[in-house]
């Protein structure tokens, strides 16, 4: 089972990590950082199978509860 101690809980839109991800929502931000977002479990699986390595993974508590982790 996954516990909260293993993750950082982000609650503020002013959090630098949230701001960074927000930059990746547009083409300019993706080009600037040379990164992209893979939203959703299916897209993450495709990215991993294609050889991409995630640098950060974000999810909400509902995802964990739904998947029984």
Short mmCIF file of N, CA and C in Angstrom, two decimals:
data_model
loop_
_atom_site.label_atom_id
_atom_site.label_comp_id
_atom_site.label_asym_id
_atom_site.label_seq_id
_atom_site.Cartn_x
_atom_site.Cartn_y
_atom_site.Cartn_z
N UNK A 1 0.84 -1.19 0.00
CA UNK A 1 0.00 0.00 0.00
C UNK A 1 0.88 1.25 0.00
N UNK A 2 0.43 2.26 -0.69
CA UNK A 2 1.16 3.52 -0.78
C UNK A 2 0.73 4.43 0.37
N UNK A 3 1.71 5.08 0.99
CA UNK A 3 1.41 5.99 2.09
C UNK A 3 1.77 7.42 1.71
N UNK A 4 1.20 8.38 2.41
CA UNK A 4 1.47 9.80 2.14
C UNK A 4 2.93 10.16 2.36
N UNK A 5 3.64 9.40 3.19
CA UNK A 5 5.03 9.71 3.46
C UNK A 5 5.91 9.55 2.22
N UNK A 6 5.42 8.81 1.23
CA UNK A 6 6.20 8.57 0.03
C UNK A 6 6.05 9.67 -1.01
N UNK A 7 5.14 10.62 -0.77
CA UNK A 7 4.82 11.62 -1.77
C UNK A 7 4.75 13.01 -1.15
N UNK A 8 4.98 13.99 -1.99
CA UNK A 8 4.80 15.38 -1.59
C UNK A 8 3.39 15.80 -2.00
N UNK A 9 2.62 16.30 -1.06
CA UNK A 9 1.26 16.74 -1.36
C UNK A 9 1.31 18.20 -1.76
N UNK A 10 0.84 18.48 -2.97
CA UNK A 10 0.84 19.84 -3.51
C UNK A 10 -0.57 20.40 -3.41
N UNK A 11 -0.70 21.54 -2.77
CA UNK A 11 -2.04 22.12 -2.60
C UNK A 11 -2.15 23.54 -3.15
N UNK A 12 -1.04 24.19 -3.37
CA UNK A 12 -1.08 25.59 -3.80
C UNK A 12 -0.75 25.72 -5.29
N UNK A 13 -1.55 26.49 -6.01
CA UNK A 13 -1.22 26.73 -7.42
C UNK A 13 0.07 27.56 -7.56
N UNK A 14 0.55 28.13 -6.45
CA UNK A 14 1.78 28.90 -6.47
C UNK A 14 3.02 28.01 -6.31
N UNK A 15 2.81 26.72 -6.06
CA UNK A 15 3.92 25.79 -5.91
C UNK A 15 4.74 25.77 -7.20
N UNK A 16 6.07 25.87 -7.11
CA UNK A 16 6.91 25.89 -8.31
C UNK A 16 6.71 24.66 -9.21
N UNK A 17 6.42 23.52 -8.64
CA UNK A 17 6.20 22.32 -9.45
C UNK A 17 4.92 22.45 -10.27
N UNK A 18 3.89 23.03 -9.68
CA UNK A 18 2.63 23.24 -10.40
C UNK A 18 2.85 24.27 -11.51
N UNK A 19 3.58 25.31 -11.21
CA UNK A 19 3.86 26.34 -12.22
C UNK A 19 4.66 25.74 -13.39
N UNK A 20 5.61 24.87 -13.08
CA UNK A 20 6.41 24.23 -14.12
C UNK A 20 5.53 23.37 -15.03
N UNK A 21 4.67 22.56 -14.44
CA UNK A 21 3.78 21.71 -15.24
C UNK A 21 2.84 22.57 -16.08
N UNK A 22 2.39 23.68 -15.51
CA UNK A 22 1.50 24.58 -16.25
C UNK A 22 2.20 25.13 -17.49
N UNK A 23 3.49 25.37 -17.40
CA UNK A 23 4.25 25.83 -18.57
C UNK A 23 4.22 24.80 -19.69
N UNK A 24 4.18 23.53 -19.33
CA UNK A 24 4.21 22.46 -20.33
C UNK A 24 2.87 22.29 -21.04
N UNK A 25 1.87 23.02 -20.63
CA UNK A 25 0.56 22.93 -21.27
C UNK A 25 0.53 23.62 -22.62
N UNK A 26 1.51 24.48 -22.87
CA UNK A 26 1.53 25.15 -24.17
C UNK A 26 2.82 24.84 -24.92
N UNK A 27 2.76 25.05 -26.22
CA UNK A 27 3.87 24.72 -27.11
C UNK A 27 5.17 25.43 -26.72
N UNK A 28 5.06 26.70 -26.38
CA UNK A 28 6.24 27.49 -26.01
C UNK A 28 6.96 26.87 -24.81
N UNK A 29 6.20 26.47 -23.79
CA UNK A 29 6.79 25.85 -22.60
C UNK A 29 7.43 24.51 -22.90
N UNK A 30 6.77 23.71 -23.75
CA UNK A 30 7.34 22.41 -24.11
C UNK A 30 8.64 22.58 -24.87
N UNK A 31 8.68 23.53 -25.79
CA UNK A 31 9.91 23.78 -26.54
C UNK A 31 11.01 24.32 -25.63
N UNK A 32 10.64 25.21 -24.72
CA UNK A 32 11.60 25.82 -23.79
C UNK A 32 12.31 24.75 -22.95
N UNK A 33 11.54 23.79 -22.45
CA UNK A 33 12.09 22.78 -21.54
C UNK A 33 12.44 21.46 -22.23
N UNK A 34 12.01 21.30 -23.48
CA UNK A 34 12.27 20.06 -24.19
C UNK A 34 11.55 18.87 -23.57
N UNK A 35 10.37 19.14 -23.00
CA UNK A 35 9.60 18.11 -22.31
C UNK A 35 8.15 18.14 -22.78
N UNK A 36 7.41 17.11 -22.43
CA UNK A 36 5.99 17.07 -22.74
C UNK A 36 5.24 16.41 -21.59
N UNK A 37 3.92 16.54 -21.60
CA UNK A 37 3.07 15.90 -20.60
C UNK A 37 2.44 14.65 -21.20
N UNK A 38 2.38 13.61 -20.43
CA UNK A 38 1.63 12.41 -20.79
C UNK A 38 0.51 12.32 -19.76
N UNK A 39 -0.69 12.70 -20.17
CA UNK A 39 -1.81 12.74 -19.23
C UNK A 39 -2.61 11.45 -19.29
N UNK A 40 -2.74 10.81 -18.16
CA UNK A 40 -3.53 9.60 -18.07
C UNK A 40 -2.67 8.35 -18.02
N UNK A 41 -3.24 7.31 -17.46
CA UNK A 41 -2.52 6.05 -17.29
C UNK A 41 -2.15 5.43 -18.63
N UNK A 42 -3.08 5.42 -19.57
CA UNK A 42 -2.81 4.83 -20.88
C UNK A 42 -1.65 5.54 -21.59
N UNK A 43 -1.66 6.86 -21.58
CA UNK A 43 -0.59 7.62 -22.23
C UNK A 43 0.74 7.40 -21.55
N UNK A 44 0.72 7.27 -20.21
CA UNK A 44 1.95 6.99 -19.47
C UNK A 44 2.51 5.63 -19.87
N UNK A 45 1.65 4.65 -19.99
CA UNK A 45 2.09 3.32 -20.40
C UNK A 45 2.69 3.34 -21.80
N UNK A 46 2.08 4.06 -22.71
CA UNK A 46 2.61 4.19 -24.07
C UNK A 46 3.98 4.85 -24.05
N UNK A 47 4.13 5.91 -23.28
CA UNK A 47 5.41 6.62 -23.19
C UNK A 47 6.49 5.70 -22.63
N UNK A 48 6.17 4.97 -21.58
CA UNK A 48 7.15 4.06 -20.98
C UNK A 48 7.55 2.96 -21.95
N UNK A 49 6.60 2.38 -22.66
CA UNK A 49 6.89 1.33 -23.64
C UNK A 49 7.71 1.85 -24.81
N UNK A 50 7.61 3.16 -25.05
CA UNK A 50 8.37 3.79 -26.14
C UNK A 50 9.76 4.22 -25.71
N UNK A 51 10.10 3.98 -24.45
CA UNK A 51 11.45 4.28 -23.98
C UNK A 51 11.61 5.60 -23.25
N UNK A 52 10.53 6.32 -23.04
CA UNK A 52 10.63 7.58 -22.30
C UNK A 52 10.72 7.30 -20.81
N UNK A 53 11.44 8.15 -20.10
CA UNK A 53 11.57 8.04 -18.65
C UNK A 53 10.92 9.27 -18.01
N UNK A 54 9.93 9.06 -17.15
CA UNK A 54 9.30 10.23 -16.52
C UNK A 54 10.25 10.93 -15.57
N UNK A 55 10.15 12.27 -15.54
CA UNK A 55 10.97 13.02 -14.58
C UNK A 55 10.15 13.34 -13.34
N UNK A 56 8.83 13.43 -13.51
CA UNK A 56 7.92 13.63 -12.38
C UNK A 56 6.59 12.99 -12.75
N UNK A 57 5.91 12.49 -11.73
CA UNK A 57 4.57 11.94 -11.93
C UNK A 57 3.63 12.62 -10.95
N UNK A 58 2.55 13.15 -11.47
CA UNK A 58 1.54 13.82 -10.65
C UNK A 58 0.24 13.04 -10.75
N UNK A 59 -0.45 12.91 -9.64
CA UNK A 59 -1.76 12.26 -9.64
C UNK A 59 -2.53 12.76 -8.43
N UNK A 60 -3.84 12.54 -8.46
CA UNK A 60 -4.65 12.97 -7.32
C UNK A 60 -5.01 11.76 -6.46
N UNK A 61 -5.47 12.01 -5.26
CA UNK A 61 -5.77 10.94 -4.32
C UNK A 61 -6.88 10.02 -4.83
N UNK A 62 -7.77 10.55 -5.63
CA UNK A 62 -8.84 9.73 -6.19
C UNK A 62 -8.27 8.62 -7.09
N UNK A 63 -7.20 8.92 -7.80
CA UNK A 63 -6.56 7.92 -8.65
C UNK A 63 -6.07 6.74 -7.81
N UNK A 64 -5.41 7.05 -6.71
CA UNK A 64 -4.87 6.01 -5.83
C UNK A 64 -6.01 5.16 -5.27
N UNK A 65 -7.05 5.82 -4.82
CA UNK A 65 -8.19 5.09 -4.24
C UNK A 65 -8.86 4.21 -5.30
N UNK A 66 -9.02 4.74 -6.50
CA UNK A 66 -9.69 4.01 -7.57
C UNK A 66 -8.89 2.78 -7.99
N UNK A 67 -7.57 2.91 -8.00
CA UNK A 67 -6.70 1.81 -8.43
C UNK A 67 -6.38 0.85 -7.28
N UNK A 68 -6.77 1.22 -6.06
CA UNK A 68 -6.52 0.35 -4.91
C UNK A 68 -5.06 0.25 -4.51
N UNK A 69 -4.33 1.33 -4.69
CA UNK A 69 -2.90 1.34 -4.34
C UNK A 69 -2.68 1.81 -2.92
#
